Coordinates of C-alpha atoms in Angstrom, one line a residue:
Chain A
M15 CA 1.2 10.2 35.8
I16 CA 4.7 9.9 34.4
I17 CA 5.0 6.2 35.6
R18 CA 1.8 5.3 34.1
L19 CA 2.8 6.9 30.8
I20 CA 6.2 5.1 30.7
I21 CA 4.4 1.7 31.4
G22 CA 1.9 2.6 28.6
A23 CA 4.6 3.6 26.2
L24 CA 6.6 0.4 27.0
M25 CA 3.5 -1.6 26.5
I26 CA 2.7 -0.3 23.1
G27 CA 6.2 -0.2 22.3
S28 CA 6.8 -3.8 22.9
V29 CA 3.8 -4.6 20.6
Y30 CA 5.3 -2.5 17.8
G31 CA 8.7 -4.1 18.5
V32 CA 7.4 -7.7 18.4
V33 CA 5.4 -7.2 15.1
G34 CA 8.4 -5.3 13.8
I35 CA 10.7 -8.2 14.5
G36 CA 8.4 -10.2 12.2
Y37 CA 9.0 -7.7 9.3
G38 CA 12.7 -8.0 9.9
L39 CA 12.7 -11.8 9.9
I40 CA 10.7 -12.0 6.7
Y41 CA 13.1 -9.6 5.1
K42 CA 16.2 -11.3 6.3
A43 CA 15.1 -14.8 5.4
S44 CA 13.6 -14.1 2.0
G45 CA 14.5 -10.5 1.0
L46 CA 10.6 -9.8 0.7
M47 CA 8.3 -7.4 2.2
S48 CA 4.9 -8.5 3.7
L49 CA 2.1 -6.0 4.3
A50 CA -0.1 -8.5 6.1
Q51 CA 1.7 -8.3 9.4
G52 CA -0.8 -6.0 10.9
D53 CA -3.6 -8.3 9.9
M54 CA -1.9 -11.1 11.1
L55 CA -2.1 -9.5 14.6
M56 CA -5.8 -8.8 14.1
F57 CA -6.5 -12.4 13.1
G58 CA -4.5 -13.8 16.1
A59 CA -6.4 -11.5 18.4
F60 CA -9.8 -12.9 16.9
L61 CA -8.5 -16.5 17.3
G62 CA -7.5 -15.9 20.9
I63 CA -10.9 -14.3 21.8
T64 CA -12.6 -17.4 20.2
F65 CA -10.5 -19.8 22.4
Y66 CA -10.7 -17.8 25.5
K67 CA -14.3 -16.4 25.6
Y68 CA -16.3 -18.8 23.5
L69 CA -14.5 -22.0 24.1
K70 CA -13.7 -21.2 27.7
L71 CA -10.0 -22.3 27.6
P72 CA -7.4 -21.0 30.0
F73 CA -5.8 -17.9 28.8
I74 CA -2.3 -19.5 28.5
V75 CA -3.7 -22.4 26.5
S76 CA -5.6 -20.0 24.1
L77 CA -2.4 -17.9 23.7
L78 CA -0.3 -20.9 22.8
L79 CA -2.9 -22.5 20.5
T80 CA -3.2 -19.2 18.7
M81 CA 0.5 -19.0 18.3
V82 CA 0.8 -22.4 16.8
L83 CA -2.1 -21.9 14.4
M84 CA -0.7 -18.6 13.2
F85 CA 2.7 -20.3 12.8
F86 CA 1.1 -22.7 10.3
L87 CA -0.7 -19.9 8.6
G88 CA 2.5 -18.0 8.1
M89 CA 4.2 -21.1 6.9
F90 CA 1.3 -21.8 4.7
I91 CA 1.5 -18.4 3.1
E92 CA 5.2 -18.6 2.4
R93 CA 5.4 -22.2 1.2
V94 CA 2.2 -22.4 -0.7
M95 CA 1.4 -18.8 -1.9
V96 CA 4.5 -16.7 -2.1
T97 CA 7.0 -19.5 -3.3
K98 CA 4.6 -20.6 -6.0
L99 CA 4.1 -17.1 -7.3
I100 CA 8.0 -16.6 -7.4
E101 CA 8.3 -20.0 -9.1
R102 CA 5.9 -18.7 -11.8
G103 CA 8.3 -16.0 -12.7
A104 CA 6.7 -13.1 -10.9
Q105 CA 8.9 -10.2 -10.1
T106 CA 9.4 -9.8 -6.3
V107 CA 7.3 -6.6 -6.1
Y108 CA 4.3 -8.9 -7.0
V109 CA 4.6 -10.5 -3.6
I110 CA 3.5 -7.2 -2.2
L111 CA 0.3 -7.4 -4.2
C112 CA 0.0 -11.1 -3.0
T113 CA 0.3 -10.0 0.6
I114 CA -2.2 -7.1 0.2
S115 CA -4.6 -9.6 -1.1
I116 CA -4.0 -11.9 1.9
S117 CA -4.5 -9.1 4.3
M118 CA -7.9 -8.3 2.6
I119 CA -8.9 -11.9 2.8
L120 CA -7.8 -12.0 6.5
Q121 CA -9.9 -9.0 7.2
N122 CA -13.0 -10.0 5.3
S123 CA -13.1 -13.6 6.6
S124 CA -12.8 -12.2 10.2
M125 CA -15.6 -9.8 9.5
L126 CA -17.7 -12.8 8.3
T127 CA -16.8 -14.9 11.2
W128 CA -16.9 -12.6 14.0
G129 CA -18.9 -9.7 12.8
S130 CA -17.8 -6.1 12.3
N131 CA -18.4 -4.8 15.9
V132 CA -15.7 -4.4 18.5
L133 CA -15.5 -7.6 20.6
Q134 CA -14.7 -7.1 24.3
F135 CA -12.1 -9.4 25.6
P136 CA -13.2 -10.6 29.0
A137 CA -10.8 -9.6 31.9
I138 CA -8.0 -12.1 32.3
F139 CA -7.0 -11.3 35.9
K140 CA -9.4 -11.0 39.0
K141 CA -7.7 -7.8 40.1
S142 CA -8.4 -4.6 38.1
S143 CA -5.3 -3.0 39.0
V144 CA -1.9 -3.6 40.4
K145 CA 0.3 -1.1 42.2
I146 CA 3.7 -0.2 40.7
F147 CA 5.6 2.6 42.6
G148 CA 2.3 3.6 43.9
V149 CA 0.6 3.8 40.6
G150 CA -2.4 1.8 39.7
V151 CA -1.7 -0.1 36.4
A152 CA -4.2 -2.5 34.6
P153 CA -2.7 -6.0 34.8
E154 CA -3.5 -6.5 31.2
N155 CA -0.9 -3.9 30.2
L156 CA 1.8 -5.6 32.2
L157 CA 0.8 -8.9 30.5
V158 CA 1.4 -7.4 27.1
L159 CA 4.8 -6.0 28.2
G160 CA 5.7 -9.5 29.8
V161 CA 4.6 -11.5 26.9
G162 CA 6.6 -9.1 24.6
I163 CA 9.7 -9.4 26.7
I164 CA 9.3 -13.2 26.9
I165 CA 8.7 -13.6 23.1
M166 CA 11.9 -11.5 22.3
V167 CA 14.1 -13.3 24.8
A168 CA 12.8 -16.8 23.6
L169 CA 13.3 -15.8 20.0
Q170 CA 16.9 -14.5 20.7
L171 CA 17.8 -17.9 22.4
F172 CA 16.1 -19.7 19.6
L173 CA 18.2 -18.0 16.9
T174 CA 21.5 -18.2 18.8
K175 CA 21.4 -21.3 20.8
T176 CA 19.4 -24.0 18.7
K177 CA 20.6 -25.7 15.8
F178 CA 17.7 -24.8 13.6
G179 CA 18.0 -21.3 14.7
I180 CA 21.5 -21.1 13.7
S181 CA 20.8 -22.6 10.3
M182 CA 18.1 -20.0 9.8
R183 CA 20.6 -17.3 10.5
A184 CA 23.1 -19.0 8.1
A185 CA 20.5 -19.2 5.3
A186 CA 19.5 -15.6 5.8
Q187 CA 23.3 -14.6 5.4
D188 CA 24.1 -16.7 2.3
E189 CA 21.6 -18.9 0.7
L190 CA 23.9 -20.8 -1.6
A191 CA 26.6 -21.5 1.1
A192 CA 23.8 -22.6 3.4
S193 CA 22.3 -24.9 1.1
S194 CA 25.7 -26.4 0.1
L195 CA 26.2 -27.3 3.8
G196 CA 23.0 -29.2 3.9
I197 CA 20.6 -26.7 5.2
N198 CA 17.0 -26.9 3.9
V199 CA 16.8 -23.2 2.8
P200 CA 13.2 -23.2 1.5
H201 CA 12.2 -24.7 4.9
T202 CA 14.1 -22.0 6.9
K203 CA 12.2 -19.3 4.8
G204 CA 8.9 -20.9 5.5
T205 CA 9.8 -21.0 9.3
A206 CA 10.7 -17.3 9.2
W207 CA 7.4 -16.3 7.8
G208 CA 5.8 -18.7 10.3
I209 CA 7.6 -17.1 13.2
A210 CA 6.7 -13.7 12.0
S211 CA 3.1 -14.4 11.9
M212 CA 3.3 -16.4 15.2
L213 CA 4.7 -13.4 16.9
A214 CA 2.2 -11.0 15.5
G215 CA -0.7 -13.3 16.4
G216 CA 0.6 -14.0 19.9
I217 CA 1.0 -10.3 20.8
G218 CA -2.5 -9.8 19.2
V219 CA -4.1 -12.0 21.7
C220 CA -2.4 -10.0 24.5
V221 CA -3.4 -6.7 23.0
G222 CA -7.1 -7.8 22.7
P223 CA -7.9 -7.1 26.4
V224 CA -6.3 -3.6 26.1
F225 CA -7.9 -2.2 22.9
G226 CA -10.7 -4.6 22.3
V227 CA -10.7 -6.7 19.2
Y228 CA -12.0 -5.5 15.9
M229 CA -11.5 -5.9 12.1
S230 CA -9.3 -2.9 11.4
M231 CA -7.2 -3.0 14.6
G232 CA -4.2 -4.3 12.8
S233 CA -3.7 -1.8 10.0
M234 CA -2.3 1.1 12.1
I235 CA -0.3 -1.1 14.4
G236 CA 1.1 -2.9 11.5
Q237 CA 2.3 0.5 9.9
K238 CA 3.7 1.8 13.1
A239 CA 5.6 -1.5 13.7
F240 CA 6.9 -1.2 10.2
A241 CA 7.9 2.4 11.1
G242 CA 9.8 1.1 14.3
A243 CA 11.5 -1.6 12.3
V244 CA 12.7 0.6 9.6
V245 CA 13.9 3.3 12.1
G246 CA 15.7 0.8 14.0
G247 CA 17.3 -0.8 11.0
Y248 CA 15.4 -3.1 8.8
G249 CA 16.3 -6.8 9.5
N250 CA 18.1 -6.0 12.7
M251 CA 16.2 -7.6 15.6
Y252 CA 17.4 -5.3 18.3
G253 CA 16.8 -2.3 16.0
A254 CA 13.1 -3.4 15.6
I255 CA 12.6 -3.5 19.4
I256 CA 14.3 -0.3 20.1
G257 CA 12.6 1.5 17.1
G258 CA 9.3 0.2 18.3
V259 CA 9.7 1.2 21.8
L260 CA 10.9 4.7 20.6
F261 CA 7.9 5.0 18.5
G262 CA 5.7 3.9 21.5
F263 CA 7.4 6.7 23.8
L264 CA 7.0 9.3 21.1
E265 CA 3.3 8.5 20.5
T266 CA 2.4 8.2 24.2
F267 CA 4.2 11.5 25.1
V268 CA 2.9 13.6 22.2
S269 CA -0.7 12.4 23.0
A270 CA -0.2 13.1 26.7
Y271 CA 1.6 16.5 26.6
L272 CA 0.9 17.9 23.2
T273 CA -2.3 17.0 21.4
S274 CA -4.1 13.8 21.2
N275 CA -6.1 14.5 17.9
Y276 CA -2.9 15.1 16.0
K277 CA -0.9 12.6 17.8
D278 CA -0.3 10.4 14.8
F279 CA 0.3 13.4 12.6
I280 CA 3.0 14.6 14.8
T281 CA 4.6 11.1 15.3
F282 CA 4.7 10.5 11.6
G283 CA 6.0 14.1 11.1
I284 CA 8.8 13.5 13.5
L285 CA 9.5 10.3 11.7
I286 CA 9.8 12.0 8.4
V287 CA 12.3 14.6 9.8
A288 CA 14.3 11.9 11.6
M289 CA 14.6 10.0 8.2
I290 CA 15.9 13.2 6.6
F291 CA 18.8 13.4 9.2
M292 CA 19.3 9.8 9.8
P293 CA 18.6 8.1 6.4
K294 CA 20.2 4.8 7.6
G295 CA 18.3 4.2 10.8
I296 CA 19.6 4.1 14.4
F297 CA 22.0 1.3 13.7
N298 CA 23.5 2.7 10.5
E299 CA 22.2 -0.2 8.5
E300 CA 23.8 -0.4 5.0
V301 CA 21.1 -0.1 2.5
M302 CA 22.0 -1.5 -0.8
E303 CA 20.3 0.0 -3.8
Chain B
M7 CA 12.1 9.9 -40.6
G8 CA 11.2 10.4 -44.4
Q9 CA 11.3 6.7 -45.3
N10 CA 9.4 5.6 -42.3
K11 CA 6.3 7.7 -43.3
K12 CA 3.5 5.6 -44.5
S13 CA 0.4 6.5 -46.4
A14 CA -2.9 6.4 -44.5
G15 CA -4.0 3.2 -46.5
Q16 CA -0.9 1.3 -45.5
F17 CA -1.3 2.4 -41.9
I18 CA -5.0 1.1 -41.9
R19 CA -4.0 -2.2 -43.5
E20 CA -1.3 -2.9 -41.0
K21 CA -3.3 -2.0 -37.8
K22 CA -6.6 -3.2 -38.9
F23 CA -7.2 -5.2 -35.7
V24 CA -6.0 -2.4 -33.5
I25 CA -8.3 0.0 -35.2
L26 CA -11.3 -2.5 -35.3
F27 CA -10.7 -3.1 -31.5
W28 CA -10.9 0.6 -30.6
L29 CA -13.9 1.1 -32.8
A30 CA -15.8 -1.8 -31.0
L31 CA -14.6 -0.3 -27.7
A32 CA -16.1 3.0 -28.7
L33 CA -19.4 1.4 -29.8
F34 CA -19.6 -0.4 -26.5
V35 CA -18.8 2.7 -24.3
S36 CA -21.5 4.8 -26.2
Y37 CA -23.9 2.0 -25.4
L38 CA -23.0 2.0 -21.8
L39 CA -23.4 5.8 -21.7
K40 CA -27.2 5.4 -22.2
S41 CA -27.8 5.0 -18.5
N42 CA -26.4 6.7 -15.6
Y43 CA -24.8 4.2 -13.3
P44 CA -22.4 2.5 -16.1
S45 CA -21.4 6.2 -16.9
L46 CA -20.3 6.8 -13.4
I47 CA -18.1 3.6 -13.6
L48 CA -16.6 4.9 -16.8
C49 CA -15.8 8.1 -15.1
F50 CA -14.1 6.3 -12.3
I51 CA -12.1 4.2 -14.7
C52 CA -10.9 7.5 -16.3
I53 CA -10.0 9.0 -13.0
N54 CA -8.2 5.8 -11.8
T55 CA -6.3 5.7 -15.1
I56 CA -5.0 9.2 -14.6
A57 CA -4.1 8.5 -10.9
V58 CA -2.3 5.2 -11.7
T59 CA -0.6 6.6 -14.7
G60 CA 0.9 9.1 -12.2
L61 CA 1.9 6.3 -9.9
D62 CA 3.4 4.4 -12.9
L63 CA 5.7 7.3 -13.8
L64 CA 7.1 7.1 -10.3
F65 CA 7.2 3.5 -9.6
G66 CA 7.3 1.7 -12.9
Y67 CA 9.7 4.1 -14.8
T68 CA 11.7 5.5 -11.9
G69 CA 11.6 2.6 -9.6
Q70 CA 10.6 4.6 -6.5
V71 CA 7.9 2.8 -4.5
S72 CA 5.0 4.7 -3.0
F73 CA 2.4 3.5 -0.6
G74 CA 1.0 7.0 0.1
H75 CA -0.3 8.0 -3.2
A76 CA -3.8 8.4 -1.7
G77 CA -2.2 11.4 0.0
F78 CA -1.8 13.4 -3.3
Y79 CA -5.1 12.1 -4.4
A80 CA -6.6 13.5 -1.2
I81 CA -4.6 16.8 -1.6
G82 CA -6.0 17.3 -5.0
A83 CA -9.7 16.6 -4.0
Y84 CA -9.6 18.7 -0.9
A85 CA -7.6 21.6 -2.4
S86 CA -9.8 21.9 -5.4
T87 CA -12.9 21.7 -3.1
I88 CA -11.7 24.2 -0.8
L89 CA -10.5 26.7 -3.3
S90 CA -13.7 26.7 -5.2
M91 CA -16.0 26.6 -2.2
K92 CA -14.3 28.9 0.2
L93 CA -12.5 31.2 -2.1
G94 CA -15.0 31.1 -4.9
I95 CA -12.3 30.3 -7.6
P96 CA -14.0 29.0 -10.8
V97 CA -13.9 25.2 -10.7
A98 CA -11.8 24.7 -13.9
L99 CA -9.1 26.9 -12.4
S100 CA -9.2 25.4 -9.0
M101 CA -8.8 21.9 -10.5
I102 CA -5.5 23.0 -12.1
L103 CA -4.5 24.8 -9.0
A104 CA -5.2 21.7 -7.0
A105 CA -3.1 19.6 -9.2
L106 CA -0.3 22.1 -8.9
I107 CA -0.6 22.2 -5.2
S108 CA -0.3 18.5 -5.1
M109 CA 2.7 18.7 -7.3
F110 CA 4.1 21.2 -4.8
F111 CA 3.6 18.6 -2.0
G112 CA 5.2 16.0 -4.2
F113 CA 8.1 18.2 -4.7
I114 CA 8.6 18.8 -1.0
I115 CA 8.2 15.1 -0.1
A116 CA 10.6 14.1 -2.9
I117 CA 13.5 16.2 -1.4
P118 CA 14.0 13.6 1.5
A119 CA 12.5 10.7 -0.6
S120 CA 15.1 11.1 -3.3
K121 CA 17.7 10.1 -0.9
L122 CA 16.0 7.1 0.5
V123 CA 15.6 3.6 -1.1
K124 CA 13.5 0.6 -0.4
H125 CA 12.0 0.3 2.9
F126 CA 12.9 3.7 4.0
L127 CA 11.1 5.0 0.9
S128 CA 8.1 2.9 1.7
L129 CA 8.0 4.1 5.1
L130 CA 8.4 7.6 4.1
T131 CA 5.5 7.4 1.7
I132 CA 3.3 5.5 4.2
A133 CA 4.0 8.2 6.8
F134 CA 3.2 10.9 4.3
G135 CA -0.2 9.2 3.3
N136 CA -1.1 8.7 7.0
M137 CA -0.2 12.3 7.9
V138 CA -2.4 13.7 5.1
Y139 CA -5.3 11.3 6.2
I140 CA -5.1 12.3 9.9
F141 CA -4.8 15.9 9.0
L142 CA -8.0 15.7 6.9
S143 CA -9.8 13.8 9.7
V144 CA -9.0 16.0 12.5
T145 CA -9.0 19.6 11.1
K146 CA -12.6 20.1 11.4
S147 CA -12.5 23.9 10.6
L148 CA -11.1 23.2 7.2
T149 CA -12.3 19.9 6.1
N150 CA -15.3 19.2 8.4
G151 CA -13.8 16.0 9.6
F152 CA -15.4 12.6 8.9
S153 CA -18.6 14.1 8.1
G154 CA -17.1 15.3 4.8
I155 CA -17.9 18.3 2.5
I156 CA -21.0 18.1 0.6
N157 CA -22.4 20.1 -2.3
I158 CA -19.2 20.5 -4.1
P159 CA -19.9 22.8 -7.1
D160 CA -20.1 21.2 -10.6
L161 CA -17.5 22.2 -13.2
V162 CA -18.2 24.9 -15.6
L163 CA -16.2 25.2 -18.8
F164 CA -16.9 28.0 -21.3
G165 CA -20.3 28.5 -20.1
Y166 CA -21.2 24.8 -20.1
R167 CA -22.2 23.4 -17.0
F168 CA -21.2 19.7 -16.4
K169 CA -24.1 18.1 -14.6
T170 CA -24.5 14.6 -15.7
N171 CA -22.2 11.6 -15.5
Q172 CA -22.2 11.4 -19.3
S173 CA -21.0 15.0 -19.8
Y174 CA -18.2 14.4 -17.2
F175 CA -17.2 11.1 -18.9
F176 CA -16.3 13.0 -22.2
L177 CA -14.1 15.5 -20.4
F178 CA -12.5 12.7 -18.2
A179 CA -11.9 10.4 -21.2
A180 CA -10.2 13.3 -23.1
L181 CA -8.2 14.0 -20.1
A182 CA -7.2 10.3 -19.6
V183 CA -6.1 10.1 -23.3
I184 CA -4.2 13.4 -22.9
T185 CA -2.4 11.9 -19.8
L186 CA -1.6 8.7 -21.6
I187 CA -0.1 10.6 -24.6
A188 CA 1.7 13.0 -22.3
K189 CA 3.2 10.0 -20.4
N190 CA 4.2 8.4 -23.7
R191 CA 5.8 11.5 -25.0
L192 CA 7.6 12.0 -21.6
I193 CA 8.9 8.5 -21.5
K194 CA 10.1 8.5 -25.2
S195 CA 12.0 11.7 -24.6
R196 CA 15.4 12.4 -23.1
F197 CA 13.7 13.0 -19.7
G198 CA 12.0 9.5 -19.8
R199 CA 15.3 7.7 -20.8
A200 CA 17.0 9.4 -17.8
L201 CA 14.2 8.1 -15.5
I202 CA 14.6 4.6 -16.8
A203 CA 18.4 4.9 -16.5
V204 CA 18.0 6.0 -12.8
R205 CA 15.7 2.9 -12.3
E206 CA 18.0 0.4 -13.8
N207 CA 21.2 1.6 -12.0
P208 CA 21.4 5.0 -10.2
H209 CA 25.3 4.8 -9.9
A210 CA 25.7 4.1 -13.6
A211 CA 23.2 6.8 -14.4
A212 CA 25.1 9.3 -12.3
G213 CA 28.2 8.1 -14.0
M214 CA 26.7 9.1 -17.3
G215 CA 26.1 12.6 -16.1
I216 CA 22.5 12.2 -15.2
N217 CA 21.5 14.3 -12.1
V218 CA 20.0 11.4 -10.3
S219 CA 18.3 13.3 -7.5
Y220 CA 17.0 15.9 -9.9
Y221 CA 15.1 13.3 -11.9
K222 CA 13.8 11.4 -8.8
V223 CA 12.5 14.8 -7.5
M224 CA 10.9 15.6 -10.8
A225 CA 9.4 12.1 -11.3
F226 CA 7.8 12.5 -7.8
A227 CA 6.4 15.9 -8.6
I228 CA 5.0 14.9 -12.0
S229 CA 3.6 11.8 -10.5
A230 CA 1.8 14.0 -7.7
F231 CA 0.5 16.3 -10.4
F232 CA -1.4 13.6 -12.2
T233 CA -2.7 11.9 -9.1
G234 CA -3.7 15.3 -7.6
L235 CA -5.6 16.1 -10.8
A236 CA -7.4 12.8 -10.6
G237 CA -8.3 13.7 -7.1
S238 CA -9.8 17.1 -8.1
L239 CA -11.7 15.4 -10.8
Y240 CA -13.2 13.0 -8.3
A241 CA -14.3 15.5 -5.9
H242 CA -16.3 17.5 -8.6
L243 CA -17.7 14.4 -10.1
M244 CA -19.1 13.0 -6.7
G245 CA -20.0 16.4 -5.2
F246 CA -19.1 14.8 -1.8
I247 CA -15.7 13.9 -0.2
S248 CA -14.7 12.6 3.2
P249 CA -11.4 11.4 4.6
D250 CA -12.6 7.8 4.5
G251 CA -11.9 7.4 0.7
F252 CA -8.3 8.6 1.1
N253 CA -6.8 6.2 3.6
N254 CA -4.0 3.8 3.0
T255 CA -6.5 1.3 1.6
Q256 CA -6.9 3.7 -1.3
S257 CA -3.0 3.9 -1.8
N258 CA -2.9 0.1 -1.9
A259 CA -5.7 0.1 -4.3
F260 CA -3.6 2.4 -6.8
M261 CA -0.7 0.1 -6.2
T262 CA -2.9 -3.0 -6.9
M263 CA -4.2 -1.4 -10.1
L264 CA -0.8 -0.7 -11.3
L265 CA 0.7 -4.0 -10.5
F266 CA -2.3 -5.8 -12.0
G267 CA -2.1 -3.9 -15.2
G268 CA 1.6 -4.2 -15.4
I269 CA 4.2 -1.7 -14.5
A270 CA 6.2 0.4 -16.9
S271 CA 3.9 0.0 -20.0
T272 CA 1.7 2.4 -21.7
F273 CA -1.6 0.8 -21.4
G274 CA -0.8 -1.2 -18.2
P275 CA -2.4 1.5 -15.8
M276 CA -5.4 1.7 -18.1
I277 CA -6.1 -2.0 -18.2
G278 CA -5.4 -2.4 -14.5
S279 CA -7.6 0.4 -13.6
T280 CA -10.4 -0.6 -16.0
I281 CA -10.6 -4.2 -14.7
L282 CA -10.3 -3.6 -11.3
T283 CA -12.8 -0.6 -11.2
V284 CA -15.3 -2.9 -13.0
V285 CA -14.7 -5.7 -10.7
T286 CA -15.0 -3.6 -7.6
E287 CA -18.3 -2.4 -8.9
V288 CA -19.5 -5.8 -9.7
M289 CA -18.5 -7.1 -6.3
Q290 CA -20.6 -4.3 -4.7
G291 CA -23.4 -6.8 -5.1
F292 CA -22.0 -9.3 -2.9
V293 CA -21.9 -6.7 0.1
Q294 CA -20.1 -8.8 2.9
Y295 CA -18.0 -10.9 0.6
Q296 CA -16.9 -7.9 -1.4
M297 CA -13.3 -7.7 -0.1
L298 CA -12.8 -11.5 -0.1
L299 CA -13.9 -12.0 -3.7
Y300 CA -11.9 -9.0 -4.9
A301 CA -8.8 -10.4 -3.2
L302 CA -9.4 -13.8 -4.5
F303 CA -9.8 -12.6 -7.9
I304 CA -6.5 -10.7 -7.6
L305 CA -4.7 -13.8 -6.4
L306 CA -6.3 -15.9 -9.2
V307 CA -5.1 -13.6 -11.9
L308 CA -1.8 -13.2 -10.2
Y309 CA -1.2 -17.0 -10.4
M310 CA -2.3 -17.0 -14.0
M311 CA -0.3 -14.0 -15.2
P312 CA 2.5 -13.6 -12.7
N313 CA 3.5 -10.2 -14.3
G314 CA 0.3 -8.4 -14.7
V315 CA -2.1 -8.3 -17.7
S316 CA 0.4 -6.3 -19.8
G317 CA 3.2 -8.9 -19.1
L318 CA 0.9 -11.5 -20.6
M319 CA 0.2 -9.3 -23.5
N320 CA 3.8 -8.8 -24.3
K321 CA 4.3 -12.5 -24.2
I322 CA 1.4 -13.1 -26.6
S323 CA 2.4 -10.4 -29.0
A324 CA 5.9 -11.7 -29.0
R325 CA 4.7 -15.2 -29.8
I326 CA 2.5 -13.8 -32.7
A327 CA 5.4 -11.9 -34.2
K328 CA 7.5 -15.0 -33.9
K329 CA 5.1 -16.9 -35.8
K330 CA 5.1 -14.3 -38.5
G331 CA 8.8 -14.4 -38.6
K332 CA 9.3 -10.8 -37.4
K333 CA 12.1 -9.7 -35.2
V334 CA 10.9 -9.6 -31.6
K335 CA 11.5 -6.3 -29.8
P336 CA 13.2 -7.1 -26.5
H337 CA 10.9 -6.4 -23.6
A338 CA 11.6 -3.1 -22.1

């Protein structure tokens, strides 16, 4: 029981973590807040199910294809929509309105394309359960966890070891200095949004087999991922992961041992109490006013 | 003050376009009131105006973001419904009590909220909105869960029973006007100036002797009062409520209306809620494409008027004033 719960918590926690990293990346790179991350996850899941179930592509190909498409979607949103809006003299708070509209468009176009029912993702593995410490666990759950970890490690390597990743971090730290060193700052911003939506879309494909794919699947996950990212320290990658996993554990154990109806109520309640006593998050992030 | 006083004739001559505009609007509204459905939309416009004005006081003037205002809206609606149905309190009284209960919750949530900024505040308000929504959907004994509460009693005021949408409209319009006037008075007062000072620079405001957290808490409470009042009006107008209308989509809708109309302006919330309520109702005809068209409409307007409708109006009026050779009042 306890092992199954821990694996479940790690699974959902890594989903929150990966989506939360996206929020942090967007914030670090452009100082903006996107409310569309959850729906990016939903859209990615729909793309994935299309490739896998209807076009009969192998799972790994569908996953990669979805991630590439989502990358360009995120890039498009930043390069074409958000930048143009700011260029026209909008205050940054209007970007939130823009992302709200984008998430509405994503939801409605998914509904028009794929219908409003829950789509069942066909099983990816032949075995229906694998034994871990003598407990049967659905391999799809482990897949989410595995992909989550791979994504986090790959992103970490990308940001610290590649030239483009380093220039992205430089641009996030000081735009002016970075651009005077020849870094294409607008390009790094677009890439950050692209990566954020790629992460959400990729983890969405993996979550599909666990929860099913439906129109409103993203909104709750998006909000909880945001919660994890904020608690861990907004803009801090490790913080987002730890915050997300903590949130996953909290949610899983509250619903297992206390009450499943009020699970989200209690989780958010604990969150509020935590914020009263730790207004700076786990990593003591300095929040400027 | 003495020199500034103008005679009535002078006032009419100077403001003739404004007066004509309001008269034409009144004529148009009275035409719409002939049938039932347009009157319902007019009622919605008034309710949304009140709710969004509440949000504007918090976000536009005090600079505290809230993505959970549907929570206060829901508290207003459910509190008034439960008080009037289960405890038999007269509806008019239960509405006021509901707004006060909502204000109380605003006060409670503001105590941690006044310490938080930016994402932490967004998260706190999102968490609050979700908590209210989840509570309403799972506490079946009190709220009847997702099935909702039906047969909410009509408002009775001084022996007059509000039954039709038309009769409700006159009350709601009056309340909306009172709300706008109250907000305007509040903003022009010492209190409102303190709020704006807090928004512009909390440290400088504190240095000037303004009790920053007091004003933040008060802004939250007043904002919750107006939004809760709007919620109670909604419940008694519709006669039916269920948690579906109070999720985070509704919070985002309030935020959209506010941003669309323009923040920190007298008529911004009114313009935003009027246009977007009408657009929502028009889009109902396109059933499946409703949300898509709504979002495209918002994006389109956003690109044409990057700072909301009232931002555009400020620009136009400044240009007219410039043409006339008047001194342009700097944009607040």
